[in-house]
Amino acid sequence: MTVSRFTRRNEAIQDIISFSLDGQPASACAGDTVAAALLAHDSAAFRHTGIHSSPRTPFCMMGICFDCLVTIDGVQNQQACMITVTVGMDIRRQAGFRKLEGRS
Amino acid sequence: MKNLIVIGAGPAGMSAAATAARGGAKVLLLDEQPHPGGQIFRNITRNRNTLPHLGPDYAKGLEQAEALQHPNLTCRFGSTVWRIDDGRAKDGPRVAYSQNGKSQSVAARHVLIATGAQERPTPFPGWTLPGVMPAGAAQILMKSSDLIPREAILAGTGPLLYLIAAQMIDAGTPPLALVETQTSSMMARALSKMPRAMIDRQQVFKGLSLLRKIQKAGVRRYTAAQEFRARPQGDGLTFTFTSKGKEHVLHCALLLCHQGIVPSTNLTRSAGIPHQWNVTQLCWQPTHDDDGRTDRPGLWVAGDGAGIFGADAACAQGVITANAILCALDDLSPDIARHINAHALNRRFRADALRPFLDAAYAPAPEFLSPVDETILCRCEEITAGQVRVAASNGAEGPRQMKTATRAGMGPCQGRMCDLSVTTTLAAHSGRHPTDLGPHRARSPCKPVTLGELSRLDLGD
């Protein structure tokens, strides 16, 4: 696993919660957005674009750029920077455009 | 019916909502984030004083956030506004917003749009790579999750870079380097604005103390930097640029870019408010009078979303606009507000004093306004500056034709990350002024809403 581009300044005082990232157990601090949780976890891309399949990580962190799109609890194209991570959340990185429901 | 809906709980929105509520108006305050503060005071109510490295100016936001506790004021956080209708609409003005996957449309006598600023997009070859971010975005992670950038380079221009560098130093993780695009001749020209800036000498001294801290920490500093380029290298990045004619190659995990901030105008444009090109700050801003009144009945603007003056001025403007709205609610002459506003007007005058200096010293560098051909301008549709220029040469004269010809600005961000770059690239290519090109048209829904949610829209009162 790649090392995060960020360090948590003071992890000890935070409540740790667990979630699932691409089916693997992972943890975050309570109050983290999904984007913060994934950025603190590793340095990998959140998604690959639909047009040129280029890798992206979150950009604006304030809900305007739509680069942080991930699949959360089965719903595709969710803005990771605008959603707070919760216990047991199922987060998956995305490849390409969203798929039509019920099709592969 | 509410007397006033305030959109945005940053410095302007918070002070306006609290002032109007104290003045007797029934106020609804909407914001996308789960807590008040906007981006500048993001997460202040949860952090309180636990993050001392963010500095005293951040801590000031707590008082403003706490003033939102008022029986006349209803706060709805996690609410994304996607449509505004002005007073000419049936039961208008109206605001439609989405909260927890449900949308509703609410009427009010007045609507104040205080949606603040965003960082100016900084297109250069490699700016879409993982690990390249706006500097302010990294600062949001510092405020919202206590995450500190690791092996980071701060690159670009503007006082925000100094503040973030100082905050990283105080957090014990200084940046690897500070790479600045402004030149010594820009600084020399800006010095003529310094006498006026000294009206707000506290801010000038604050800036100087940030620079001393950066110097003392031994952070490498480059100025007059040009020809930004980022390439992936392992898990990190290689960042190349020239400074005073010499090429530099640096390695980092994070490249944090910044070229100043610009008003977020998607909502004001979609509401039909006229916009004008700010020739100094090189961006669009909604046209409004001194009180924040627009030409659309019932619609007002305040804070950096109405024109960039910074958080202090935004806070003062929130008070001024709220008092003008209170006068309008009670059919009082707007002149009365000027007497009540004496303190806020004085504060705004002081807070505005530094801006001409900052605008001159830290103007955006030309290479981000009209980037080299290979640079992606539209991140969503992956359209390059070269494609925009080819389309322009083939007859796509304005932003509207550019959308049709290239799809630039038609992805999920709805042009927020590229419409300014498309405008400045097009203007430089065709030799026309942005005013002749006109702003991009923005339309509701201003943020994506599912058809299911739209079909269940609650029209309320």
XYZ file of C-alpha atoms in Angstrom:
565
model
C 0.000 0.000 0.000
C 1.260 3.486 -0.835
C 1.989 6.031 1.890
C -0.493 8.879 2.384
C 0.496 12.367 1.220
C -0.733 13.685 4.572
C 0.117 13.066 8.211
C -2.488 13.227 10.959
C -1.220 15.793 13.441
C -2.934 14.448 16.486
C -4.524 11.085 15.941
C -4.690 10.105 19.603
C -7.498 12.439 20.579
C -9.806 11.407 17.719
C -12.430 8.658 17.710
C -11.398 5.963 15.266
C -14.136 4.428 13.131
C -13.913 1.579 10.648
C -15.222 1.410 7.109
C -14.638 -0.698 4.023
C -12.482 0.460 1.099
C -12.758 -1.684 -2.040
C -13.856 -4.534 0.207
C -10.873 -4.247 2.589
C -11.181 -3.010 6.180
C -9.906 0.542 6.731
C -10.191 3.182 9.432
C -10.737 6.917 9.686
C -11.281 9.573 12.340
C -14.857 10.464 13.238
C -15.855 13.628 11.422
C -13.616 12.953 8.405
C -15.162 13.402 5.004
C -14.856 10.325 2.789
C -12.202 12.263 0.819
C -10.157 13.009 3.960
C -10.443 9.385 5.097
C -9.135 8.050 1.772
C -6.397 10.697 1.479
C -5.210 9.797 4.997
C -5.305 6.097 4.071
C -2.973 6.064 1.031
C -1.864 8.075 -1.989
C -3.783 6.163 -4.672
C -6.164 7.711 -7.197
C -9.854 7.848 -6.209
C -11.015 7.212 -9.734
C -9.960 7.015 -13.364
C -11.747 9.361 -15.729
C -14.221 8.155 -18.324
C -12.587 9.934 -21.241
C -8.844 9.227 -21.080
C -8.854 6.891 -18.071
C -6.514 9.316 -16.296
C -6.063 8.958 -12.525
C -7.486 11.634 -10.207
C -7.352 12.488 -6.528
C -9.600 15.093 -4.862
C -8.882 18.626 -5.996
C -10.958 21.443 -4.455
C -12.141 19.759 -1.224
C -15.183 22.060 -1.180
C -17.689 20.406 -3.476
C -17.121 22.248 -6.743
C -14.657 20.221 -8.877
C -16.245 16.725 -8.877
C -12.823 15.071 -9.121
C -13.320 13.079 -5.896
C -16.230 10.974 -7.157
C -16.442 7.481 -5.583
C -19.103 4.816 -5.081
C -20.589 4.884 -1.581
C -22.870 2.080 -0.356
C -23.587 1.122 -3.956
C -24.424 4.637 -5.172
C -22.021 5.799 -7.896
C -20.562 9.278 -8.496
C -20.797 10.515 -4.903
C -18.735 13.568 -3.949
C -16.289 12.153 -1.402
C -15.417 15.619 -0.073
C -19.052 16.420 0.789
C -19.991 13.247 2.663
C -18.947 12.387 6.208
C -17.615 8.841 6.613
C -19.729 6.601 8.861
C -19.120 3.261 10.584
C -19.327 0.361 8.147
C -19.619 2.536 5.037
C -18.806 0.640 1.810
C -16.560 2.890 -0.296
C -15.272 1.885 -3.715
C -12.948 3.637 -6.125
C -14.349 4.175 -9.612
C -13.082 3.361 -13.092
C -14.598 5.280 -15.976
C -18.077 6.732 -16.278
C -20.870 5.528 -14.037
C -22.483 2.297 -15.141
C -26.195 2.085 -15.843
C -27.965 0.327 -12.970
C -28.221 -3.409 -13.454
C -25.666 -3.504 -16.281
C -22.000 -4.258 -16.208
C -42.936 32.834 5.032
C -39.343 33.671 6.002
C -38.272 37.293 5.726
C -34.809 36.349 4.535
C -32.943 33.306 3.219
C -29.155 33.556 3.484
C -27.174 31.171 1.279
C -23.708 30.444 2.655
C -22.523 30.376 6.285
C -19.109 31.950 5.785
C -18.029 35.343 7.193
C -20.576 37.361 5.171
C -23.487 34.934 5.519
C -22.988 34.378 9.253
C -22.766 38.075 10.096
C -25.726 38.920 7.843
C -27.916 36.135 9.257
C -27.132 37.055 12.877
C -27.628 40.780 12.253
C -30.952 40.276 10.474
C -32.178 37.855 13.169
C -31.273 40.290 15.947
C -33.107 42.999 14.001
C -36.314 40.961 14.156
C -36.321 39.203 10.776
C -37.184 35.500 10.489
C -34.094 34.083 8.812
C -33.260 30.748 7.182
C -29.511 30.113 6.774
C -28.484 27.410 4.274
C -25.013 25.947 3.812
C -23.611 22.866 2.081
C -21.216 21.975 4.886
C -22.251 20.160 8.080
C -21.068 23.078 10.259
C -20.929 26.886 9.986
C -17.775 28.832 9.068
C -17.479 28.637 5.285
C -14.016 27.692 4.049
C -12.090 30.329 5.987
C -13.524 29.277 9.371
C -14.179 25.703 8.314
C -14.976 23.345 11.208
C -14.380 26.114 13.768
C -17.223 24.980 16.045
C -15.695 21.503 16.373
C -12.035 22.535 16.521
C -12.553 25.527 18.825
C -9.006 26.144 20.103
C -7.484 22.690 19.568
C -5.522 23.692 16.440
C -3.279 26.587 17.592
C -1.049 26.310 14.482
C -3.921 27.716 12.394
C -3.381 31.071 14.101
C -5.472 33.750 15.852
C -7.423 34.893 12.767
C -8.945 31.417 12.396
C -9.961 31.367 16.061
C -11.898 34.625 15.535
C -14.527 32.692 13.583
C -15.872 31.004 16.708
C -17.525 34.164 17.990
C -19.294 34.632 14.650
C -20.474 31.012 14.558
C -21.808 31.243 18.106
C -23.795 34.380 17.229
C -25.957 32.116 15.035
C -27.764 30.911 18.182
C -30.837 33.105 17.936
C -34.543 32.196 18.123
C -35.256 34.082 14.853
C -32.612 32.123 12.972
C -33.022 28.608 11.547
C -29.835 26.962 10.276
C -29.998 24.106 7.762
C -26.542 22.674 7.242
C -25.813 19.990 4.649
C -28.145 21.892 2.304
C -27.134 22.416 -1.311
C -28.969 25.218 -3.113
C -29.549 24.388 -6.761
C -31.970 27.074 -7.925
C -32.879 30.677 -7.120
C -35.842 32.569 -8.569
C -36.071 36.321 -8.098
C -39.031 38.419 -6.943
C -40.664 38.421 -10.373
C -41.469 34.709 -10.125
C -44.764 33.485 -8.672
C -44.440 33.777 -4.829
C -40.808 34.692 -5.423
C -38.112 35.032 -4.497
C -37.703 31.282 -4.037
C -34.788 29.039 -3.233
C -34.668 25.312 -4.051
C -32.246 23.193 -2.072
C -31.372 19.572 -1.471
C -30.823 18.136 2.006
C -30.340 14.426 2.768
C -31.474 13.463 -0.733
C -34.719 15.473 -0.507
C -35.326 18.749 -2.296
C -37.616 21.551 -1.290
C -38.412 25.004 -2.592
C -38.848 27.786 -0.036
C -40.179 31.308 -0.556
C -38.885 34.396 1.246
C -39.184 38.138 0.853
C -35.435 38.500 0.361
C -32.565 36.196 -0.575
C -28.952 37.007 0.217
C -26.407 35.052 -1.834
C -23.193 34.845 0.194
C -21.533 31.894 -1.508
C -17.989 33.202 -1.161
C -14.970 32.477 -3.272
C -13.124 29.623 -4.868
C -9.471 29.358 -5.773
C -8.686 30.521 -9.291
C -8.097 27.436 -11.441
C -4.365 27.105 -12.205
C -4.094 25.107 -15.437
C -0.566 23.962 -16.351
C 0.757 20.716 -17.825
C 0.229 18.060 -15.142
C -2.261 19.898 -12.907
C -4.737 17.028 -13.113
C -2.268 14.467 -11.691
C -2.867 12.815 -8.310
C -1.095 14.909 -5.668
C -1.638 18.272 -7.365
C -4.165 20.318 -5.413
C -5.029 23.933 -4.752
C -3.218 25.137 -1.622
C -6.513 26.156 -0.052
C -7.822 22.604 -0.501
C -4.913 21.276 1.570
C -5.693 23.923 4.174
C -9.294 22.663 4.270
C -7.900 19.225 5.204
C -5.849 20.882 7.970
C -9.002 22.491 9.351
C -11.484 19.682 8.840
C -9.391 16.584 9.640
C -6.164 17.819 11.254
C -4.250 16.420 8.257
C -0.947 18.148 7.490
C 0.527 18.045 3.954
C 3.660 15.877 3.820
C 6.609 16.573 1.494
C 4.651 19.424 -0.051
C 5.677 22.291 -2.299
C 3.650 25.490 -2.216
C 3.612 27.009 -5.704
C 1.995 30.095 -7.153
C 1.280 33.509 -5.726
C -0.687 35.243 -3.006
C -0.702 35.847 0.724
C -2.575 32.578 1.342
C 0.631 30.691 0.455
C 2.488 32.512 3.262
C -0.278 31.761 5.754
C -0.367 28.062 4.846
C 3.448 27.838 4.940
C 3.434 29.393 8.434
C 0.661 27.046 9.587
C 2.626 24.034 8.298
C 5.770 25.282 10.050
C 3.883 25.723 13.327
C 2.413 22.234 12.908
C 5.967 20.862 12.695
C 5.836 19.886 8.991
C 7.253 22.787 6.942
C 6.835 22.828 3.163
C 9.809 21.635 1.085
C 9.838 24.866 -0.893
C 7.861 27.998 -1.680
C 7.816 28.631 -5.435
C 6.315 32.023 -6.265
C 5.311 33.397 -9.646
C 5.305 37.106 -8.807
C 8.251 39.166 -10.014
C 10.228 41.950 -8.364
C 8.829 44.467 -10.866
C 5.275 43.528 -9.823
C 6.270 44.124 -6.210
C 7.886 47.462 -7.140
C 4.687 48.583 -8.900
C 2.614 47.475 -5.919
C 4.609 49.656 -3.541
C 2.661 52.715 -4.712
C -0.403 51.102 -3.076
C 1.385 50.667 0.249
C 0.429 54.047 1.808
C -3.257 53.151 1.542
C -2.564 49.614 2.769
C -1.114 51.071 5.962
C -4.657 52.033 7.001
C -4.851 48.347 7.894
C -1.305 48.134 9.221
C -2.118 45.146 11.439
C -2.595 43.034 8.301
C 0.606 44.404 6.746
C 2.572 43.492 9.880
C 0.920 40.088 9.958
C 2.118 39.459 6.406
C 5.652 40.509 7.272
C 5.718 38.264 10.338
C 4.607 35.300 8.180
C 7.500 35.999 5.797
C 9.965 36.158 8.715
C 8.680 32.829 10.015
C 9.147 31.202 6.583
C 12.668 32.612 6.312
C 13.595 31.536 9.836
C 12.357 27.981 9.175
C 14.794 27.788 6.257
C 12.130 27.049 3.617
C 13.685 27.329 0.134
C 12.060 30.212 -1.740
C 12.019 30.882 -5.485
C 10.413 33.925 -7.118
C 9.554 34.923 -10.701
C 8.870 31.225 -11.348
C 7.516 30.266 -14.783
C 6.794 27.268 -16.994
C 5.219 25.060 -14.338
C 5.105 21.375 -15.252
C 4.309 18.327 -13.121
C 5.049 14.694 -13.994
C 4.289 11.535 -12.061
C 7.269 9.865 -10.415
C 6.606 6.739 -8.343
C 3.938 7.665 -5.798
C 4.993 11.297 -5.979
C 5.592 14.084 -8.446
C 8.414 15.792 -10.247
C 7.832 19.521 -10.444
C 9.865 21.545 -12.935
C 9.874 25.310 -13.401
C 12.233 28.110 -14.331
C 13.148 30.912 -11.978
C 15.126 33.892 -13.270
C 16.192 31.962 -16.343
C 17.354 28.818 -14.534
C 15.522 25.482 -14.653
C 14.724 23.745 -11.370
C 13.566 20.164 -10.789
C 12.014 19.348 -7.411
C 10.407 16.171 -6.077
C 7.395 16.136 -3.789
C 4.392 14.119 -2.640
C 2.052 17.100 -2.935
C 2.144 20.131 -5.214
C -0.097 22.805 -3.714
C -0.911 25.532 -6.232
C -2.502 28.922 -5.799
C -3.150 31.989 -7.985
C -5.501 33.893 -5.705
C -9.236 33.535 -5.266
C -12.211 34.539 -7.415
C -15.938 34.895 -6.653
C -18.044 31.735 -6.950
C -20.650 32.982 -9.377
C -22.609 29.912 -10.514
C -25.643 30.740 -8.356
C -25.594 34.483 -9.027
C -25.237 33.913 -12.781
C -27.986 31.288 -12.851
C -30.284 33.706 -10.993
C -29.943 36.129 -13.899
C -28.002 38.794 -11.999
C -25.820 40.804 -14.433
C -22.059 40.297 -13.996
C -19.121 42.510 -14.815
C -15.460 41.758 -15.504
C -13.146 42.970 -12.747
C -10.186 44.281 -14.742
C -7.817 44.194 -11.760
C -8.741 40.805 -10.331
C -9.430 39.261 -13.766
C -12.701 37.567 -12.881
C -16.481 38.003 -13.080
C -18.444 39.453 -10.214
C -22.165 40.192 -9.804
C -23.151 43.821 -10.314
C -24.501 45.340 -7.093
C -24.758 48.621 -5.231
C -22.922 49.592 -2.065
C -25.503 47.821 0.121
C -25.288 44.581 -1.877
C -28.579 45.122 -3.768
C -28.729 43.575 -7.271
C -31.060 44.591 -10.084
C -33.130 41.416 -9.532
C -36.018 42.106 -7.125
C -35.339 40.547 -3.713
C -31.856 39.262 -4.528
C -28.779 40.543 -2.656
C -25.091 39.631 -2.607
C -22.415 40.053 0.072
C -18.897 38.885 0.817
C -16.240 37.519 -1.516
C -18.929 36.118 -3.835
C -19.773 39.738 -4.666
C -16.121 40.718 -5.280
C -12.898 39.701 -3.525
C -12.032 41.780 -0.450
C -11.278 39.092 2.127
C -12.936 37.723 5.254
C -12.814 40.882 7.374
C -14.488 42.988 4.712
C -17.001 40.177 4.081
C -17.955 40.161 7.742
C -18.510 43.939 7.679
C -20.447 43.719 4.406
C -22.741 41.068 5.904
C -23.806 43.559 8.580
C -24.272 46.371 6.050
C -26.399 44.254 3.697
C -28.471 42.792 6.548
C -29.323 46.282 7.795
C -30.296 47.352 4.282
C -32.563 44.278 4.058
C -34.108 45.113 7.463
C -34.891 48.604 6.131
C -36.460 47.106 3.010
C -38.598 44.741 5.131
C -39.966 47.649 7.171
C -40.270 50.036 4.225
C -37.709 52.308 5.803
C -35.478 54.535 3.741
C -32.148 52.828 3.025
C -30.477 56.025 4.290
C -31.343 54.998 7.855
C -29.106 51.936 7.513
C -26.067 54.107 6.859
C -26.306 55.520 10.391
C -26.697 52.090 11.983
C -23.863 50.853 9.825
C -21.263 53.452 10.828
C -19.136 50.872 12.646
C -19.382 48.271 9.878
C -18.666 50.863 7.171
C -15.550 51.891 9.069
C -14.489 48.260 9.376
C -15.089 47.653 5.684
C -13.058 50.748 4.770
C -10.114 49.436 6.825
C -10.413 45.886 5.522
C -10.541 47.091 1.893
C -7.349 49.126 2.262
C -4.861 46.316 1.674
C -6.620 44.881 -1.394
C -5.140 47.191 -4.120
C -1.636 46.298 -2.890
C -2.407 42.562 -2.862
C -4.058 42.723 -6.304
C -0.978 44.418 -7.787
C 1.731 42.428 -5.998
C 0.143 38.992 -6.422
C -1.666 39.229 -9.763
C -2.128 35.867 -11.526
C 0.731 34.906 -13.837
C -0.018 35.040 -17.601
C 0.820 31.346 -18.146
C -2.245 30.300 -16.105
C -4.526 32.729 -17.976
C -3.529 31.444 -21.407
C -1.719 28.124 -20.892
C 0.355 26.205 -23.437
C -1.612 24.084 -25.918
C -1.134 20.691 -24.221
C -2.632 21.915 -20.913
C -6.024 20.529 -19.903
C -8.393 23.451 -19.245
C -11.624 21.530 -18.651
C -10.823 18.814 -16.099
C -14.207 17.091 -16.472
C -14.253 16.727 -20.253
C -10.435 16.724 -20.586
C -10.331 19.515 -23.162
C -6.957 21.186 -23.722
C -6.071 24.823 -24.333
C -5.002 23.757 -27.832
C -8.457 22.315 -28.583
C -10.053 25.554 -27.364
C -7.769 27.588 -29.650
C -8.519 25.357 -32.660
C -12.256 25.681 -32.000
C -11.877 29.460 -31.663
C -10.049 29.632 -35.001
C -12.851 27.561 -36.528
C -15.472 30.071 -35.459
C -16.337 29.302 -31.836
C -16.236 32.967 -30.902
C -17.790 32.980 -27.438
C -18.217 30.704 -24.423
C -21.517 29.405 -25.716
C -20.109 28.286 -29.077
C -17.089 26.882 -27.252
C -19.361 24.587 -25.244
C -21.020 23.333 -28.424
C -17.729 22.893 -30.248
C -15.664 21.236 -27.517
C -17.869 20.388 -24.475
C -15.496 22.476 -22.328
C -17.505 23.465 -19.242
C -20.234 20.857 -19.751
C -19.078 18.196 -17.274
C -20.330 17.644 -13.730
C -18.541 20.711 -12.286
C -20.619 22.855 -14.675
C -17.652 24.999 -15.663
C -16.563 25.922 -12.150
C -13.023 24.668 -12.832
C -12.614 25.963 -16.388
C -14.936 28.749 -17.456
C -12.551 31.505 -16.320
C -9.602 29.765 -18.043
C -11.630 29.298 -21.226
C -12.563 32.998 -21.151
C -9.001 34.249 -20.589
C -7.540 31.807 -23.146
C -10.165 32.808 -25.702
C -9.616 36.514 -24.981
C -5.840 36.198 -25.434
C -6.256 34.118 -28.604
C -8.793 36.383 -30.307
C -7.588 39.717 -28.943
C -11.037 40.431 -27.539
C -11.914 41.701 -24.075
C -13.716 39.292 -21.698
C -16.536 41.850 -21.492
C -17.155 41.319 -25.224
C -17.156 37.544 -24.744
C -19.543 37.750 -21.773
C -19.749 35.376 -18.822
C -20.671 31.709 -19.295
C -24.386 31.121 -18.871
C -25.138 29.107 -15.709
C -28.399 27.217 -15.385
C -30.292 25.425 -12.646
C -29.952 22.839 -11.267
C -26.610 24.394 -10.261
C -25.539 21.155 -8.590
C -26.540 17.701 -9.844
C -29.917 16.509 -8.527
C -31.380 13.129 -9.451
C -34.578 13.004 -11.508
C -36.180 11.036 -8.658
C -35.410 13.843 -6.234
C -36.712 16.470 -8.670
C -39.972 14.545 -9.134
C -40.533 14.584 -5.361
C -39.738 18.314 -5.002
C -41.574 19.733 -1.980
C -42.979 23.146 -2.942
C -43.840 23.901 0.691
C -45.403 27.272 1.407
